[in-house]
Coordinates of C-alpha atoms in Angstrom, one line a residue:
M1 CA 164.1 21.2 185.9
K2 CA 160.8 22.0 187.6
R3 CA 160.2 25.7 187.5
T4 CA 159.6 27.3 190.9
D5 CA 160.4 30.5 192.7
K6 CA 161.7 28.5 195.7
K7 CA 165.2 27.3 195.9
P8 CA 165.0 23.5 196.2
K9 CA 166.2 21.8 199.4
V10 CA 167.4 18.8 197.4
T11 CA 168.1 18.2 193.7
V12 CA 167.7 14.9 191.9
Y13 CA 169.9 14.4 188.8
L14 CA 169.1 11.8 186.2
A15 CA 171.8 10.0 184.1
G16 CA 170.5 7.6 181.5
D17 CA 169.5 7.0 177.9
S18 CA 166.5 8.0 175.7
T19 CA 164.0 6.0 177.8
V20 CA 164.8 8.5 180.6
A21 CA 165.6 11.7 178.6
D22 CA 163.4 14.6 177.8
C23 CA 162.2 14.2 174.2
P24 CA 162.1 17.2 171.8
P25 CA 158.7 18.7 170.9
H26 CA 158.8 17.2 167.3
E27 CA 158.9 13.7 168.8
A28 CA 155.8 14.2 171.1
P29 CA 154.0 12.4 172.4
M30 CA 157.2 10.3 172.9
A31 CA 158.6 11.0 176.3
G32 CA 161.2 9.6 178.7
W33 CA 160.2 8.8 182.3
G34 CA 162.6 11.4 183.5
Q35 CA 160.5 14.0 181.7
M36 CA 157.5 13.1 183.9
L37 CA 159.4 12.6 187.2
P38 CA 159.0 16.3 188.4
L39 CA 155.2 15.8 188.5
F40 CA 155.7 13.5 191.5
F41 CA 157.8 15.9 193.6
S42 CA 157.0 18.9 195.7
D43 CA 158.5 22.3 194.9
E44 CA 161.1 21.6 197.6
A45 CA 162.8 19.2 195.3
G46 CA 164.4 20.0 191.9
V47 CA 164.7 17.5 189.1
V48 CA 167.5 17.9 186.5
N49 CA 167.2 15.5 183.6
M50 CA 170.7 15.1 182.1
A51 CA 169.9 11.8 180.3
K52 CA 170.8 11.6 176.6
G53 CA 169.4 9.6 173.7
G54 CA 171.7 6.9 172.6
A55 CA 173.8 7.0 175.8
S56 CA 175.5 4.0 177.3
S57 CA 177.2 3.7 180.6
N58 CA 180.4 4.4 178.9
S59 CA 179.5 7.1 176.3
F60 CA 177.7 9.2 179.0
I61 CA 181.1 9.4 180.8
D62 CA 183.1 10.0 177.6
E63 CA 180.8 12.8 176.5
G64 CA 181.1 14.6 179.8
G65 CA 177.7 13.8 181.2
L66 CA 179.0 12.5 184.5
D67 CA 181.3 15.5 185.0
D68 CA 178.4 17.8 184.2
I69 CA 176.4 16.3 187.0
T70 CA 179.2 16.1 189.6
E71 CA 180.2 19.7 189.0
R72 CA 176.6 20.7 190.1
L73 CA 176.2 18.3 193.0
A74 CA 175.7 19.5 196.5
P75 CA 175.8 17.4 199.6
G76 CA 172.5 15.6 200.1
D77 CA 171.6 15.6 196.4
Y78 CA 170.7 12.4 194.5
V79 CA 171.7 10.9 191.2
L80 CA 169.4 8.3 189.6
I81 CA 171.4 6.1 187.2
Q82 CA 169.8 3.9 184.5
F83 CA 171.8 2.4 181.6
G84 CA 171.6 -0.9 179.7
H85 CA 169.7 -0.5 176.4
N86 CA 172.7 0.9 174.5
D87 CA 175.2 -1.1 176.4
Q88 CA 173.7 -4.1 174.6
K89 CA 174.8 -2.9 171.2
P90 CA 177.9 -4.5 169.4
Y91 CA 180.1 -1.5 170.4
G92 CA 178.7 -1.6 174.0
T93 CA 179.9 -3.1 177.2
D94 CA 180.1 -6.5 178.8
P95 CA 177.6 -6.9 181.7
Y96 CA 179.9 -8.3 184.3
T97 CA 183.1 -6.5 183.4
T98 CA 183.1 -3.1 181.7
Y99 CA 179.5 -2.3 182.5
Q100 CA 180.0 -2.8 186.2
E101 CA 183.3 -0.9 186.1
H102 CA 181.5 2.1 184.6
L103 CA 178.8 1.9 187.2
V104 CA 181.4 2.0 189.9
R105 CA 182.7 5.2 188.4
Y106 CA 179.3 6.8 188.8
V107 CA 178.9 5.6 192.4
E108 CA 182.3 6.7 193.5
A109 CA 182.0 10.1 191.8
V110 CA 178.6 10.8 193.4
R111 CA 179.6 9.7 196.8
E112 CA 182.7 11.8 196.7
K113 CA 180.4 14.8 196.5
Q114 CA 178.5 13.5 199.6
A115 CA 175.5 12.8 197.4
T116 CA 173.5 9.6 197.0
P117 CA 173.7 7.4 193.9
V118 CA 170.6 5.3 193.1
L119 CA 171.0 2.5 190.5
I120 CA 168.0 1.7 188.4
T121 CA 167.7 -1.4 186.2
S122 CA 166.6 -0.5 182.7
A123 CA 162.9 -0.4 181.9
E124 CA 162.1 -3.5 179.8
R125 CA 161.0 -3.3 176.2
R126 CA 157.5 -4.3 175.3
R127 CA 158.0 -7.8 174.0
F128 CA 155.8 -10.8 174.7
D129 CA 156.6 -14.5 174.4
Q130 CA 154.5 -17.2 172.8
N131 CA 152.7 -17.7 176.2
G132 CA 151.7 -14.0 176.4
K133 CA 154.3 -13.2 179.1
P134 CA 156.7 -10.2 178.9
A135 CA 160.0 -11.4 177.4
D136 CA 163.4 -10.7 178.7
T137 CA 165.3 -8.5 176.2
L138 CA 168.0 -6.9 178.3
G139 CA 170.2 -10.0 178.8
D140 CA 172.4 -10.0 181.9
F141 CA 172.5 -6.2 182.4
P142 CA 169.8 -6.0 185.0
K143 CA 171.4 -8.9 187.0
A144 CA 174.8 -7.3 186.7
M145 CA 173.5 -4.0 188.0
K146 CA 171.9 -5.8 191.0
A147 CA 175.1 -7.6 191.8
L148 CA 177.1 -4.4 191.7
A149 CA 174.5 -2.7 193.9
D150 CA 174.8 -5.5 196.4
S151 CA 178.6 -5.4 196.4
F152 CA 178.9 -1.6 196.8
D153 CA 175.8 -1.2 199.1
V154 CA 174.1 1.1 196.6
P155 CA 170.3 1.7 196.7
L156 CA 168.7 0.0 193.7
I157 CA 165.2 0.3 192.1
D158 CA 164.4 -2.8 190.0
L159 CA 162.6 -1.0 187.3
W160 CA 163.2 -3.9 184.9
S161 CA 161.0 -6.1 187.1
K162 CA 158.4 -3.4 187.8
T163 CA 157.9 -2.6 184.1
K164 CA 157.5 -6.3 183.2
A165 CA 154.9 -6.6 185.9
L166 CA 153.1 -3.5 184.5
Y167 CA 153.1 -4.9 181.0
E168 CA 151.8 -8.2 182.1
S169 CA 149.0 -6.6 184.1
L170 CA 147.8 -4.6 181.0
G171 CA 148.3 -7.4 178.5
I172 CA 149.5 -7.4 174.9
E173 CA 147.0 -4.9 173.7
G174 CA 146.6 -2.8 176.8
S175 CA 150.3 -2.2 177.1
K176 CA 150.5 -0.6 173.7
R177 CA 149.2 2.7 175.0
L178 CA 152.4 2.9 177.2
F179 CA 154.4 3.2 174.0
V180 CA 154.4 5.2 170.7
H181 CA 152.1 3.4 168.3
F182 CA 150.5 5.3 165.4
Q183 CA 149.1 4.3 162.0
P184 CA 150.2 6.2 158.9
H185 CA 148.7 9.7 158.9
E186 CA 147.3 9.3 162.4
H187 CA 149.7 11.8 164.0
P188 CA 151.4 14.7 162.3
H189 CA 154.8 14.0 163.9
Y190 CA 154.7 10.4 162.5
P191 CA 153.2 10.7 159.0
N192 CA 154.5 7.2 158.0
G193 CA 153.3 5.6 161.3
I194 CA 155.4 4.2 164.0
E195 CA 155.4 1.0 166.2
D196 CA 158.0 1.7 168.9
N197 CA 158.1 -0.8 171.8
T198 CA 161.1 0.8 173.5
H199 CA 160.2 4.4 173.9
F200 CA 157.3 5.6 176.0
S201 CA 154.3 7.7 175.2
E202 CA 153.6 10.5 177.6
A203 CA 151.1 8.3 179.4
G204 CA 153.6 5.4 179.6
A205 CA 156.3 7.7 180.8
R206 CA 154.1 8.8 183.7
Q207 CA 153.4 5.3 184.6
V208 CA 157.1 4.4 184.6
A209 CA 158.0 7.5 186.6
R210 CA 155.4 6.4 189.1
L211 CA 157.2 3.1 189.4
V212 CA 160.4 4.9 190.1
T213 CA 158.8 6.9 192.9
E214 CA 157.3 3.7 194.2
G215 CA 160.9 2.3 194.4
I216 CA 162.1 5.4 196.2
R217 CA 159.5 4.9 198.8
E218 CA 160.2 1.2 199.1
L219 CA 163.9 2.0 199.8
G220 CA 163.0 4.3 202.6
L221 CA 165.2 7.1 201.2
P222 CA 165.0 10.5 202.8
L223 CA 164.1 11.7 199.3
S224 CA 160.7 10.2 199.9
A225 CA 159.8 13.1 202.1
Y226 CA 159.6 15.3 199.0
L227 CA 157.3 13.0 197.0
L228 CA 153.7 14.1 196.6
C229 CA 150.8 11.9 197.5
E230 CA 150.1 9.5 194.6
R231 CA 147.5 10.8 192.2
S232 CA 144.9 8.2 191.1
D233 CA 145.0 9.6 187.5
F234 CA 148.7 8.5 187.2
R235 CA 147.9 4.9 187.8
A236 CA 148.0 2.2 185.1
G237 CA 145.0 1.8 182.9
V238 CA 144.1 5.6 182.8

């Protein structure tokens, strides 16, 4: 959570997986977008990142993550919810049945506390097709979340589409800097090298967090009042 002497007027809680979560120091410069989100808010808003690496929409509930959030919620708070990557795994969920059922549990639990749930489609992986266009790797999960948001009148940020557009604008080579790519012996935390096209670098996490705040503004949520003016050094390509 952002450190400040002021008591925040509103708190934003994050529920999600490793693409959202705070990464430990030994994994730096890998970072989740939730790790960078506080940079975009004034001191009147607190950000509490409860996302967990490896979490699916189901496991986050089973491991007490949703309860941990709802126990802290106050009326007027927000919960940003992004799951999908780990729901794809063989032990995961089905997009149009169990996945949607789990999302409903988040929505209802947050609303019961007079807080606002915001659904966020998962950030896309960095994969390009033979035509040099960003590939779809998340199956029906983004579509299923959009359908659920429509049915239950839940604000939704289409981060899946926003990240695909970002990758396309930067191109195959330019988009690499958004992710964790090192040659062997190039970085002490990754002596054997790494080519990770799912998890963000700190620079990439800032860009994706910027897209999330862009979505907050586009939705016209009252939370927008606590966003700082956009900084040019947080824009893509820097």
